Coordinates of C-alpha atoms in Angstrom, one line a residue:
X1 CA 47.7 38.1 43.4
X2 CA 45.2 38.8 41.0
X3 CA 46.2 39.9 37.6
X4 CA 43.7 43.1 36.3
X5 CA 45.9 43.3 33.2
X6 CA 48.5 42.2 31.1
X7 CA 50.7 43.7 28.4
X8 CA 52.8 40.9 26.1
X9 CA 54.6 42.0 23.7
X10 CA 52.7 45.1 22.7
X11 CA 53.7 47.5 19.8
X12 CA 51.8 50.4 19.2
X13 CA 52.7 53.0 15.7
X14 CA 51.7 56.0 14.6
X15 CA 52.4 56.8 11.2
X16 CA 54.2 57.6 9.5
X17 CA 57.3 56.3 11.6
X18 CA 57.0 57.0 14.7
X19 CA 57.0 53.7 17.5
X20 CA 55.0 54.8 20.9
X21 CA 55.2 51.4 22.4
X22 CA 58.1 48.8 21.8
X23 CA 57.6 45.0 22.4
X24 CA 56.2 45.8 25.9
X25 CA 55.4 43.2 29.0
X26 CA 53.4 44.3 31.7
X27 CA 51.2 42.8 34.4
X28 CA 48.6 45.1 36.7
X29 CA 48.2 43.7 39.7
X30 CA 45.0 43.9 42.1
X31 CA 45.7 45.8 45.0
X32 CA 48.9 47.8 43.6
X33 CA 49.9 51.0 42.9
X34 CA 51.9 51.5 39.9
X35 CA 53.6 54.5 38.8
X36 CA 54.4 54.7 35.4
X37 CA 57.3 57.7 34.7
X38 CA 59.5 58.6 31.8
X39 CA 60.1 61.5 29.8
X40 CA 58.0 63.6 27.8
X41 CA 57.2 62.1 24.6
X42 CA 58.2 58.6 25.7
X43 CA 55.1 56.2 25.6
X44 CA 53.9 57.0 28.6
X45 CA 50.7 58.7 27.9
X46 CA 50.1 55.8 25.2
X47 CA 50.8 52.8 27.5
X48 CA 48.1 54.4 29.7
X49 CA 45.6 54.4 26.8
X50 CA 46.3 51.0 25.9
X51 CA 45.8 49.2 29.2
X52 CA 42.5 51.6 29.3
X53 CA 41.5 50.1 25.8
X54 CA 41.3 53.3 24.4
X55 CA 44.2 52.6 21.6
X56 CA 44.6 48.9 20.2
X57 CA 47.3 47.2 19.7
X58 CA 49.9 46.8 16.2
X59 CA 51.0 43.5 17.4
X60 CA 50.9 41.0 21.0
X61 CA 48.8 40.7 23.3
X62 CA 46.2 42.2 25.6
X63 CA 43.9 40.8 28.4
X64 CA 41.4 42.2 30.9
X65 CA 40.4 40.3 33.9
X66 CA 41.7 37.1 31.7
X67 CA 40.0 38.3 28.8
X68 CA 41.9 38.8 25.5
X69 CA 40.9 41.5 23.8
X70 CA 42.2 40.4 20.6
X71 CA 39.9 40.7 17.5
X72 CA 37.1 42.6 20.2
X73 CA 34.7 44.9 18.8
X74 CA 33.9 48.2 19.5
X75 CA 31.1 47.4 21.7
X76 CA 32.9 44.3 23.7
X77 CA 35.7 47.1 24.2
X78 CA 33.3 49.4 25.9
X79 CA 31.6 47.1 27.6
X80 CA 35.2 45.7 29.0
X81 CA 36.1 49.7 30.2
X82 CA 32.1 50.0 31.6
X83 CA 32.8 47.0 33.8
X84 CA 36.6 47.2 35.2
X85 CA 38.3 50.2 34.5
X86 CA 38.1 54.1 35.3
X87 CA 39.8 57.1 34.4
X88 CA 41.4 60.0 36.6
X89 CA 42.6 63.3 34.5
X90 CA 45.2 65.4 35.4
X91 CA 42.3 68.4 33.9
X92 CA 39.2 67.0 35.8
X93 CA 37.2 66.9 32.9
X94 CA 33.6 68.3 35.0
X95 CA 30.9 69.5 33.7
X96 CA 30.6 73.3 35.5
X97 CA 26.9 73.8 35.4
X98 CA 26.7 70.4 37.5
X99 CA 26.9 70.2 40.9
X100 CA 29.5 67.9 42.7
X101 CA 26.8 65.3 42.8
X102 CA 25.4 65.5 40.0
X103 CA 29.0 65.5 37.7
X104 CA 29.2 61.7 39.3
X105 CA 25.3 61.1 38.7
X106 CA 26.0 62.3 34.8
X107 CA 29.0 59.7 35.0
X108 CA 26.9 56.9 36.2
X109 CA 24.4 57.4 34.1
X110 CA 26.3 57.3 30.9
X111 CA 27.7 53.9 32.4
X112 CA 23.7 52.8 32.5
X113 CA 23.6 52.6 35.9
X114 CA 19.8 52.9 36.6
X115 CA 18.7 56.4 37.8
X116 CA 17.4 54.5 41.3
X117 CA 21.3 53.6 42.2
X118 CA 22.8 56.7 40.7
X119 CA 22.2 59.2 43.9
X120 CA 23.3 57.0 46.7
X121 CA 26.0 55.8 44.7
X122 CA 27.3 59.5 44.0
X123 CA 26.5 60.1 47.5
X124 CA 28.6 57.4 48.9
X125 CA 31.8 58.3 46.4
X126 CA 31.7 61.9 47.5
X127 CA 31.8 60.7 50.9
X128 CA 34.1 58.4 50.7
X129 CA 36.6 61.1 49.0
X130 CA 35.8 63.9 51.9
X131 CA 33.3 65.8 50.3
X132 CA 30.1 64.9 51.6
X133 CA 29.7 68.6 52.6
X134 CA 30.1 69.8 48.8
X135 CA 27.3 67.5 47.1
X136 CA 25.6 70.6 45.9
X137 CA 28.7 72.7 45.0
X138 CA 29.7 73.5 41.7
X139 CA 32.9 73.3 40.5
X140 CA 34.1 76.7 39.5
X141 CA 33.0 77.6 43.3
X142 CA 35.7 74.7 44.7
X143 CA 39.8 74.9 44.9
X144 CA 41.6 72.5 42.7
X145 CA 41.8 69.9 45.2
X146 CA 38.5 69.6 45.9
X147 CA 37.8 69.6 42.0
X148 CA 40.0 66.7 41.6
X149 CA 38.6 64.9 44.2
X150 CA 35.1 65.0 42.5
X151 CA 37.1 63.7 39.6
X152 CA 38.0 60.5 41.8
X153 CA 34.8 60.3 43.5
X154 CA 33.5 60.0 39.6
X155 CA 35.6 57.1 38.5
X156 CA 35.3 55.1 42.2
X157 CA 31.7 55.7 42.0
X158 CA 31.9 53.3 38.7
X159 CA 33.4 50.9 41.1
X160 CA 36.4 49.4 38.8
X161 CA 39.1 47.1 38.9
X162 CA 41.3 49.3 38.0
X163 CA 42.0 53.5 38.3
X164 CA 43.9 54.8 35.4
X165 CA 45.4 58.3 36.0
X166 CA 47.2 60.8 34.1
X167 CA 48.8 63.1 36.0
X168 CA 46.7 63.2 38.5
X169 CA 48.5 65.4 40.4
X170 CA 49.7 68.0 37.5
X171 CA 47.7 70.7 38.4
X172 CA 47.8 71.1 42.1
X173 CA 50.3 72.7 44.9
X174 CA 52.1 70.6 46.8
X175 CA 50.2 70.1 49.8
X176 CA 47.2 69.4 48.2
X177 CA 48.9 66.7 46.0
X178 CA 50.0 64.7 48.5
X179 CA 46.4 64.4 50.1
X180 CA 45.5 63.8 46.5
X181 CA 47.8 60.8 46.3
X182 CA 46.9 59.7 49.7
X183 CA 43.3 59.0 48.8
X184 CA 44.4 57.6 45.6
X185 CA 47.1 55.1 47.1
X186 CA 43.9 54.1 49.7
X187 CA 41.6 53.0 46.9
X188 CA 44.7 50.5 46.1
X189 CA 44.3 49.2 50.2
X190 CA 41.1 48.4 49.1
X191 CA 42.1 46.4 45.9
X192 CA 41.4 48.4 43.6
X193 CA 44.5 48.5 40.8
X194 CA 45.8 51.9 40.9
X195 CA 47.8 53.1 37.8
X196 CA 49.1 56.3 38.0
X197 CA 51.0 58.6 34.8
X198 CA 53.8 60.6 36.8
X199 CA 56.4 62.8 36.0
X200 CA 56.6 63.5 40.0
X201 CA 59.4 61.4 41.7
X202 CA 57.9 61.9 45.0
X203 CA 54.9 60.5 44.1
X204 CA 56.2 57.5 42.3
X205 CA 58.6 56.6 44.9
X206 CA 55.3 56.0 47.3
X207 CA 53.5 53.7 44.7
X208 CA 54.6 50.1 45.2
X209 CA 55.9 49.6 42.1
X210 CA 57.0 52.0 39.2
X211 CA 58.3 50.8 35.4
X212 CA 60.0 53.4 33.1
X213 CA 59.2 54.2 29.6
X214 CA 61.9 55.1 27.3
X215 CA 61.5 55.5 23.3
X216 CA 58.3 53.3 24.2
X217 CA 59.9 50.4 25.8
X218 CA 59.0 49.5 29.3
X219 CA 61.3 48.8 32.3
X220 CA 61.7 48.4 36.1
X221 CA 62.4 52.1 37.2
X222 CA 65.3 52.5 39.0

């Protein structure tokens, strides 16, 4: 099984005291679905943003598709997130004057993907999440599920390695959750790495795997 990333001994601090992440291990498989659960304030939300290379490390180690991002550079960090990883928020994060399509277009094209591939590959994401039908909506005309599922379509559009969400579910009912998480838990059939911030038992109990963070150290959940 491929390995997407991998945590070794990873501290992260915030001053002037406070320890979010505590001489962690963690590998991210291809192909799984990992929930990631704890309490509030535990290291949760900072574990995500360091295997998403959007915090760096105090001390260990750090690689991406094999690569260790040790000593990396702004740029080589960016370019490591452009090419395998992709982000799911629990608040959307869409632009509202933009339709459905063109929210994953405006994605693309900060990615550089050339304006030639953007449309078809916006088209084929919104498809592919059930929303063919809604190219041309804009969000504050669609439900909460429907937004969250342009969110998706967004980040699969980019066509990672890996799906980093926070909370992905946070903000909608019950029902609409679950085919939330269904969609997401298919993109892991398809081996993509999905990673997945969760204070929802029900929804970490249907990932493959799930590690707890306490007081920022990482363990096998029970």
């Amino acid at each position: 099984m491929t390995c997407e990333i991998s945590l070794r001994g990873a501290w992260k601090r915030y001053p002037p005291s406070t320890v979010a992440l505590r001489d962690a291990d963690l590998d991210v498989h291809a192909g799984e679905a990992l929930a990631i659960v704890g309490p509030s304030g535990s290291g949760k939300s900072t574990l995500l943003a360091v295997l998403g290379l959007l915090e760096t490390l105090d001390e260990g180690q750090r690689t991406i598709a094999g690569i260790d991002t040790a000593g990396a550079s702004e740029r080589e960090l960016t370019r490591l997130r452009r090419e395998h990883l992709a982000f799911v928020f629990q608040a959307f994060h869409l632009v509202d004057h933009l339709s459905a399509r063109e929210n994953v277009e405006h994605a693309l094209a900060i990615r550089g993907i050339p304006r030639r591939l953007r449309r078809a590959r916006a088209e084929e994401a919104l498809d592919a999440v059930g929303l063919s039908h809604r190219c041309d909506a804009r969000p504050p005309t669609m439900s909460g599920g429907e937004r969250q599922r342009v969110a998706i379509a967004r980040a699969l559009a980019a066509r990672p390695r890996v799906l980093l969400c926070d909370e992905p579910t946070g903000n909608l009912d019950t029902a609409t959750a679950s085919a939330v998480l269904d969609l997401l838990l298919a993109q892991a059939g398809l081996g993509i790495a999905v990673v997945m911030v969760t204070h929802d038992p029900s929804l970490a109990a249907r990932c493959d795997r799930a590690v707890r963070v306490v007081d920022g150290q990482v363990g096998r959940a029970a």
